[in-house]
PDB file of C-alpha atoms in Angstrom:
ATOM      1  CA  MET A  12      -0.010  -0.010  -0.005  1.00  0.00           C
ATOM      2  CA  THR A  13       1.384   3.401  -0.956  1.00  0.00           C
ATOM      3  CA  ILE A  14       1.883   6.073   1.697  1.00  0.00           C
ATOM      4  CA  ARG A  15      -0.792   8.772   1.761  1.00  0.00           C
ATOM      5  CA  THR A  16       1.393  11.859   1.542  1.00  0.00           C
ATOM      6  CA  LEU A  17       0.960  15.626   1.631  1.00  0.00           C
ATOM      7  CA  LEU A  18       3.743  17.603  -0.093  1.00  0.00           C
ATOM      8  CA  ILE A  19       3.892  21.260   0.884  1.00  0.00           C
ATOM      9  CA  GLY A  20       6.032  23.761  -0.960  1.00  0.00           C
ATOM     10  CA  THR A  21       6.136  27.335  -2.188  1.00  0.00           C
ATOM     11  CA  ASP A  22       5.826  28.662  -5.743  1.00  0.00           C
ATOM     12  CA  ILE A  23       4.077  32.016  -5.460  1.00  0.00           C
ATOM     13  CA  ASP A  24       6.670  33.778  -3.309  1.00  0.00           C
ATOM     14  CA  ALA A  25       9.578  31.328  -3.062  1.00  0.00           C
ATOM     15  CA  PRO A  26      12.767  33.421  -3.006  1.00  0.00           C
ATOM     16  CA  TYR A  27      15.199  30.583  -3.799  1.00  0.00           C
ATOM     17  CA  HIS A  28      13.582  27.147  -4.180  1.00  0.00           C
ATOM     18  CA  PRO A  29      10.188  26.967  -5.922  1.00  0.00           C
ATOM     19  CA  LEU A  30       8.508  23.592  -5.576  1.00  0.00           C
ATOM     20  CA  GLY A  31       7.491  23.641  -9.218  1.00  0.00           C
ATOM     21  CA  ALA A  32      11.119  23.382 -10.311  1.00  0.00           C
ATOM     22  CA  VAL A  33      11.532  19.942  -8.691  1.00  0.00           C
ATOM     23  CA  LYS A  34       7.989  18.662  -8.165  1.00  0.00           C
ATOM     24  CA  ALA A  35       7.690  16.421 -11.219  1.00  0.00           C
ATOM     25  CA  ARG A  36      10.980  14.699 -10.476  1.00  0.00           C
ATOM     26  CA  LEU A  37      10.163  14.280  -6.776  1.00  0.00           C
ATOM     27  CA  LEU A  38       6.815  12.711  -7.660  1.00  0.00           C
ATOM     28  CA  ASN A  39       8.607  10.362 -10.046  1.00  0.00           C
ATOM     29  CA  ILE A  40      11.044   9.325  -7.305  1.00  0.00           C
ATOM     30  CA  LEU A  41       8.097   8.506  -5.018  1.00  0.00           C
ATOM     31  CA  ARG A  42       5.844   6.986  -7.684  1.00  0.00           C
ATOM     32  CA  ASP A  43       5.997   3.440  -6.260  1.00  0.00           C
ATOM     33  CA  THR A  44       6.084   4.572  -2.622  1.00  0.00           C
ATOM     34  CA  ALA A  45       3.584   7.348  -2.055  1.00  0.00           C
ATOM     35  CA  GLU A  46       0.263   8.719  -3.230  1.00  0.00           C
ATOM     36  CA  VAL A  47       1.117  12.422  -3.157  1.00  0.00           C
ATOM     37  CA  THR A  48      -1.129  15.464  -2.906  1.00  0.00           C
ATOM     38  CA  SER A  49       0.682  18.806  -3.205  1.00  0.00           C
ATOM     39  CA  ALA A  50      -0.275  22.132  -1.656  1.00  0.00           C
ATOM     40  CA  GLU A  51       0.996  25.690  -1.716  1.00  0.00           C
ATOM     41  CA  GLY A  52       2.377  27.065   1.529  1.00  0.00           C
ATOM     42  CA  THR A  53       1.547  25.938   5.059  1.00  0.00           C
ATOM     43  CA  GLY A  54      -2.246  26.351   5.062  1.00  0.00           C
ATOM     44  CA  SER A  55      -2.751  22.587   4.756  1.00  0.00           C
ATOM     45  CA  LEU A  56      -1.008  21.925   8.053  1.00  0.00           C
ATOM     46  CA  ARG A  57      -4.219  22.529   9.974  1.00  0.00           C
ATOM     47  CA  PRO A  58      -5.452  19.383  11.706  1.00  0.00           C
ATOM     48  CA  GLU A  59      -8.476  18.860   9.499  1.00  0.00           C
ATOM     49  CA  HIS A  60      -6.301  18.955   6.388  1.00  0.00           C
ATOM     50  CA  LEU A  61      -3.593  16.635   7.724  1.00  0.00           C
ATOM     51  CA  ALA A  62      -6.001  14.019   9.012  1.00  0.00           C
ATOM     52  CA  PRO A  63      -6.152  11.861   5.829  1.00  0.00           C
ATOM     53  CA  TYR A  64      -2.376  11.570   5.506  1.00  0.00           C
ATOM     54  CA  GLU A  65       0.375   9.360   6.936  1.00  0.00           C
ATOM     55  CA  LEU A  66       3.302  11.533   5.838  1.00  0.00           C
ATOM     56  CA  CYS A  67       3.969  15.226   5.303  1.00  0.00           C
ATOM     57  CA  ILE A  68       6.938  16.316   3.129  1.00  0.00           C
ATOM     58  CA  SER A  69       8.138  19.913   3.477  1.00  0.00           C
ATOM     59  CA  TYR A  70       9.884  21.736   0.638  1.00  0.00           C
ATOM     60  CA  THR A  71       8.658  25.148   1.796  1.00  0.00           C
ATOM     61  CA  ASP A  72      10.749  28.267   1.097  1.00  0.00           C
ATOM     62  CA  ARG A  73       9.270  30.822   3.490  1.00  0.00           C
ATOM     63  CA  TRP A  74      12.103  31.770   5.833  1.00  0.00           C
ATOM     64  CA  ASN A  75      10.565  34.893   7.317  1.00  0.00           C
ATOM     65  CA  LYS A  76       6.898  33.934   7.446  1.00  0.00           C
ATOM     66  CA  VAL A  77       5.865  32.144  10.622  1.00  0.00           C
ATOM     67  CA  PRO A  78       3.141  29.525  10.099  1.00  0.00           C
ATOM     68  CA  ALA A  79      -0.151  30.374  11.758  1.00  0.00           C
ATOM     69  CA  ALA A  80      -0.653  29.047  15.281  1.00  0.00           C
ATOM     70  CA  GLU A  81      -3.246  26.558  13.981  1.00  0.00           C
ATOM     71  CA  GLU A  82      -0.782  25.297  11.365  1.00  0.00           C
ATOM     72  CA  THR A  83       2.060  24.887  13.857  1.00  0.00           C
ATOM     73  CA  ALA A  84      -0.233  23.074  16.292  1.00  0.00           C
ATOM     74  CA  GLY A  85      -1.597  20.921  13.475  1.00  0.00           C
ATOM     75  CA  LEU A  86       1.802  19.641  12.407  1.00  0.00           C
ATOM     76  CA  LEU A  87       2.927  19.055  15.985  1.00  0.00           C
ATOM     77  CA  GLN A  88      -0.258  17.085  16.719  1.00  0.00           C
ATOM     78  CA  PHE A  89       0.038  15.150  13.463  1.00  0.00           C
ATOM     79  CA  VAL A  90       3.554  13.916  14.221  1.00  0.00           C
ATOM     80  CA  ALA A  91       2.988  13.378  17.929  1.00  0.00           C
ATOM     81  CA  GLY A  92      -0.056  11.256  17.056  1.00  0.00           C
ATOM     82  CA  GLY A  93       1.928   8.933  14.785  1.00  0.00           C
ATOM     83  CA  GLY A  94       2.356  10.810  11.518  1.00  0.00           C
ATOM     84  CA  GLY A  95       5.628  11.187   9.667  1.00  0.00           C
ATOM     85  CA  LEU A  96       7.479  14.361   8.623  1.00  0.00           C
ATOM     86  CA  LEU A  97      10.150  14.404   5.941  1.00  0.00           C
ATOM     87  CA  VAL A  98      11.965  17.741   5.507  1.00  0.00           C
ATOM     88  CA  LEU A  99      13.995  18.301   2.339  1.00  0.00           C
ATOM     89  CA  HIS A 100      16.651  21.041   2.069  1.00  0.00           C
ATOM     90  CA  ASN A 101      14.889  24.425   2.266  1.00  0.00           C
ATOM     91  CA  GLY A 102      11.861  22.715   3.802  1.00  0.00           C
ATOM     92  CA  ILE A 103      13.575  23.506   7.081  1.00  0.00           C
ATOM     93  CA  SER A 104      12.273  27.063   6.620  1.00  0.00           C
ATOM     94  CA  LEU A 105       9.449  25.844   8.843  1.00  0.00           C
ATOM     95  CA  GLN A 106      11.937  26.866  11.553  1.00  0.00           C
ATOM     96  CA  ALA A 107      10.361  30.328  11.407  1.00  0.00           C
ATOM     97  CA  SER A 108       8.137  28.748  14.054  1.00  0.00           C
ATOM     98  CA  PRO A 109      10.342  27.957  17.107  1.00  0.00           C
ATOM     99  CA  GLU A 110       8.132  25.013  17.933  1.00  0.00           C
ATOM    100  CA  LEU A 111       8.601  23.525  14.456  1.00  0.00           C
ATOM    101  CA  ALA A 112      12.356  24.130  14.616  1.00  0.00           C
ATOM    102  CA  GLN A 113      12.431  21.963  17.724  1.00  0.00           C
ATOM    103  CA  LEU A 114      10.238  19.367  16.023  1.00  0.00           C
ATOM    104  CA  ILE A 115      12.704  19.151  13.115  1.00  0.00           C
ATOM    105  CA  GLY A 116      15.625  18.923  15.566  1.00  0.00           C
ATOM    106  CA  ALA A 117      17.862  21.740  14.274  1.00  0.00           C
ATOM    107  CA  ARG A 118      18.014  25.251  12.914  1.00  0.00           C
ATOM    108  CA  PHE A 119      19.565  26.292   9.596  1.00  0.00           C
ATOM    109  CA  THR A 120      22.244  28.941  10.199  1.00  0.00           C
ATOM    110  CA  GLY A 121      23.553  29.662   6.684  1.00  0.00           C
ATOM    111  CA  HIS A 122      25.728  28.107   3.999  1.00  0.00           C
ATOM    112  CA  PRO A 123      28.990  28.720   2.058  1.00  0.00           C
ATOM    113  CA  GLU A 124      28.998  28.752  -1.741  1.00  0.00           C
ATOM    114  CA  TYR A 125      27.469  25.940  -3.782  1.00  0.00           C
ATOM    115  CA  THR A 126      30.150  23.322  -4.441  1.00  0.00           C
ATOM    116  CA  ALA A 127      30.898  19.607  -4.957  1.00  0.00           C
ATOM    117  CA  LEU A 128      30.398  17.656  -1.725  1.00  0.00           C
ATOM    118  CA  PRO A 129      31.103  14.035  -0.722  1.00  0.00           C
ATOM    119  CA  PHE A 130      28.354  12.533   1.454  1.00  0.00           C
ATOM    120  CA  CYS A 131      29.260   9.688   3.831  1.00  0.00           C
ATOM    121  CA  ILE A 132      27.028   7.379   5.879  1.00  0.00           C
ATOM    122  CA  ALA A 133      27.331   8.055   9.592  1.00  0.00           C
ATOM    123  CA  ALA A 134      24.992   5.386  10.971  1.00  0.00           C
ATOM    124  CA  ALA A 135      25.279   2.226   8.854  1.00  0.00           C
ATOM    125  CA  GLY A 136      23.154   0.197  11.274  1.00  0.00           C
ATOM    126  CA  HIS A 137      20.053   2.376  11.106  1.00  0.00           C
ATOM    127  CA  PRO A 138      17.049   0.923   9.245  1.00  0.00           C
ATOM    128  CA  LEU A 139      16.807   3.999   6.992  1.00  0.00           C
ATOM    129  CA  THR A 140      20.346   3.516   5.672  1.00  0.00           C
ATOM    130  CA  GLN A 141      20.000  -0.184   4.838  1.00  0.00           C
ATOM    131  CA  GLY A 142      20.871  -0.803   1.200  1.00  0.00           C
ATOM    132  CA  LEU A 143      21.965   2.803   0.659  1.00  0.00           C
ATOM    133  CA  GLU A 144      25.366   4.045  -0.443  1.00  0.00           C
ATOM    134  CA  ALA A 145      27.524   7.126   0.005  1.00  0.00           C
ATOM    135  CA  PHE A 146      27.474   9.600  -2.907  1.00  0.00           C
ATOM    136  CA  SER A 147      28.892  12.876  -4.212  1.00  0.00           C
ATOM    137  CA  LEU A 148      26.760  15.793  -5.295  1.00  0.00           C
ATOM    138  CA  GLU A 149      27.100  19.487  -6.060  1.00  0.00           C
ATOM    139  CA  GLU A 150      25.028  21.221  -3.402  1.00  0.00           C
ATOM    140  CA  GLU A 151      24.670  24.158  -1.023  1.00  0.00           C
ATOM    141  CA  PRO A 152      26.612  23.208   2.146  1.00  0.00           C
ATOM    142  CA  TYR A 153      23.881  23.935   4.652  1.00  0.00           C
ATOM    143  CA  ARG A 154      25.046  24.475   8.234  1.00  0.00           C
ATOM    144  CA  PHE A 155      22.882  23.739  11.246  1.00  0.00           C
ATOM    145  CA  GLU A 156      22.621  24.223  14.974  1.00  0.00           C
ATOM    146  CA  LEU A 157      21.362  20.876  16.289  1.00  0.00           C
ATOM    147  CA  ASP A 158      18.882  20.934  19.143  1.00  0.00           C
ATOM    148  CA  PRO A 159      20.440  18.895  21.986  1.00  0.00           C
ATOM    149  CA  LEU A 160      17.044  18.295  23.564  1.00  0.00           C
ATOM    150  CA  ALA A 161      15.799  16.716  20.334  1.00  0.00           C
ATOM    151  CA  GLU A 162      18.612  14.179  20.355  1.00  0.00           C
ATOM    152  CA  PRO A 163      18.683  13.700  16.556  1.00  0.00           C
ATOM    153  CA  THR A 164      20.500  10.643  15.171  1.00  0.00           C
ATOM    154  CA  ILE A 165      22.892  11.710  12.408  1.00  0.00           C
ATOM    155  CA  LEU A 166      22.688   9.338   9.429  1.00  0.00           C
ATOM    156  CA  LEU A 167      24.708  11.210   6.803  1.00  0.00           C
ATOM    157  CA  ASN A 168      27.588  13.694   6.891  1.00  0.00           C
ATOM    158  CA  TYR A 169      29.201  15.798   4.184  1.00  0.00           C
ATOM    159  CA  CYS A 170      32.831  16.859   4.187  1.00  0.00           C
ATOM    160  CA  HIS A 171      33.632  20.511   3.525  1.00  0.00           C
ATOM    161  CA  GLU A 172      36.631  22.664   4.441  1.00  0.00           C
ATOM    162  CA  GLY A 173      38.268  19.720   6.162  1.00  0.00           C
ATOM    163  CA  GLN A 174      35.376  19.044   8.507  1.00  0.00           C
ATOM    164  CA  ASP A 175      32.355  16.742   8.640  1.00  0.00           C
ATOM    165  CA  TRP A 176      28.943  18.409   8.835  1.00  0.00           C
ATOM    166  CA  PRO A 177      25.512  16.794   9.370  1.00  0.00           C
ATOM    167  CA  ALA A 178      23.534  16.223   6.167  1.00  0.00           C
ATOM    168  CA  ALA A 179      20.716  13.929   7.314  1.00  0.00           C
ATOM    169  CA  TRP A 180      19.201  12.982  10.641  1.00  0.00           C
ATOM    170  CA  VAL A 181      16.143  11.376  12.194  1.00  0.00           C
ATOM    171  CA  ARG A 182      14.337  11.608  15.477  1.00  0.00           C
ATOM    172  CA  ASN A 183      11.224  10.310  17.168  1.00  0.00           C
ATOM    173  CA  TYR A 184       8.557  12.719  18.337  1.00  0.00           C
ATOM    174  CA  GLY A 185       5.744  11.281  20.404  1.00  0.00           C
ATOM    175  CA  LEU A 186       4.321   8.401  18.376  1.00  0.00           C
ATOM    176  CA  GLY A 187       5.669   9.830  15.110  1.00  0.00           C
ATOM    177  CA  ARG A 188       8.941  10.218  13.262  1.00  0.00           C
ATOM    178  CA  VAL A 189      10.885  13.068  11.677  1.00  0.00           C
ATOM    179  CA  ALA A 190      13.574  12.795   8.982  1.00  0.00           C
ATOM    180  CA  PHE A 191      15.678  15.563   7.438  1.00  0.00           C
ATOM    181  CA  LEU A 192      17.730  15.353   4.230  1.00  0.00           C
ATOM    182  CA  MET A 193      19.990  18.275   3.381  1.00  0.00           C
ATOM    183  CA  PRO A 194      20.376  17.953  -0.431  1.00  0.00           C
ATOM    184  CA  GLY A 195      17.694  19.471  -2.655  1.00  0.00           C
ATOM    185  CA  HIS A 196      18.876  22.880  -3.884  1.00  0.00           C
ATOM    186  CA  HIS A 197      17.561  22.374  -7.430  1.00  0.00           C
ATOM    187  CA  LEU A 198      16.516  19.808 -10.005  1.00  0.00           C
ATOM    188  CA  PRO A 199      19.977  18.190 -10.566  1.00  0.00           C
ATOM    189  CA  SER A 200      20.034  17.163  -6.885  1.00  0.00           C
ATOM    190  CA  PHE A 201      16.833  15.165  -7.357  1.00  0.00           C
ATOM    191  CA  GLU A 202      18.085  13.638 -10.599  1.00  0.00           C
ATOM    192  CA  HIS A 203      20.926  11.872  -8.750  1.00  0.00           C
ATOM    193  CA  GLY A 204      19.924   8.212  -8.563  1.00  0.00           C
ATOM    194  CA  THR A 205      21.458   7.407  -5.209  1.00  0.00           C
ATOM    195  CA  TYR A 206      19.958  10.468  -3.577  1.00  0.00           C
ATOM    196  CA  GLY A 207      16.577   9.415  -4.917  1.00  0.00           C
ATOM    197  CA  GLU A 208      16.993   6.153  -3.018  1.00  0.00           C
ATOM    198  CA  TRP A 209      17.682   8.132   0.169  1.00  0.00           C
ATOM    199  CA  ILE A 210      14.468  10.071  -0.340  1.00  0.00           C
ATOM    200  CA  VAL A 211      12.443   6.873  -0.778  1.00  0.00           C
ATOM    201  CA  ASN A 212      13.904   5.288   2.359  1.00  0.00           C
ATOM    202  CA  ALA A 213      13.432   8.466   4.350  1.00  0.00           C
ATOM    203  CA  ALA A 214       9.782   8.645   3.313  1.00  0.00           C
ATOM    204  CA  LYS A 215       9.241   5.005   4.260  1.00  0.00           C
ATOM    205  CA  TRP A 216      11.016   5.381   7.608  1.00  0.00           C
ATOM    206  CA  ALA A 217       9.167   8.572   8.570  1.00  0.00           C
ATOM    207  CA  ALA A 218       5.862   6.901   7.736  1.00  0.00           C
ATOM    208  CA  GLY A 219       6.719   3.847   9.829  1.00  0.00           C
ATOM    209  CA  ARG A 220       7.225   1.529   6.855  1.00  0.00           C
ATOM    210  CA  LEU A 221      10.873   0.678   7.654  1.00  0.00           C
TER     211      LEU A 221
END
C-alpha cells in the first residue's frame, strides 16, 4: 500500500527554491512509494487537512513567514499522534516557528557557496540507511545548529573545508517520526539516482514503513 502523503512547498513567493522546479521529479522518485497530494504554503497543516495523511513532506521556502498558530499546532499534533514528517533542504524554513524548529531537531544557520560535496554514511546500522550508499553531489553546504534536547540521530555527513557536517538525521517525536535530508537545492540534486533512493527510504522510515 502506498503512503498517503501531503507535499507542501512554495511557488508564489519562493525566493530561492520553488517547488514547481523539482515537483515532477520528486513525484517520479516517489511513484511506487507514495500517493502524493501537493499544496502551496503551510495552510494545509491545519489538523483537519492533515487528518487523511500518513506523511507530510516539506519543501517550503518561506524563511521569514511564521506559520499560523493553527498550522504549527496541526503539524505538531500530526507527528505526535503517529504521523511522519520528511523535511527536504529548504523545507527547514518551517523553523520560522520555534516550535517547528524543535520538532525538526535543528536550525539552519547559513551556507557557504554551492560546491561539490562528498556525502558519507554516519549510521550504517540504522534501518533507513539499509541498502543505501555514499554519494557525491554538487550542493549548497547547509550548516545547522542541532537541538540537543531533540537528540537527533545523524545518518549522513558531508565533508567541507576539512570538517564533517551533518547532512541527514532522524528523530522520534511522540508516536511519530521526523527525517531531514539536506540535499535538494535544485533539479539536478533530485536527478541523482542514489539520492533518490535516500528520499524513498526516508519517506518510508518517517511513515513507519521501515
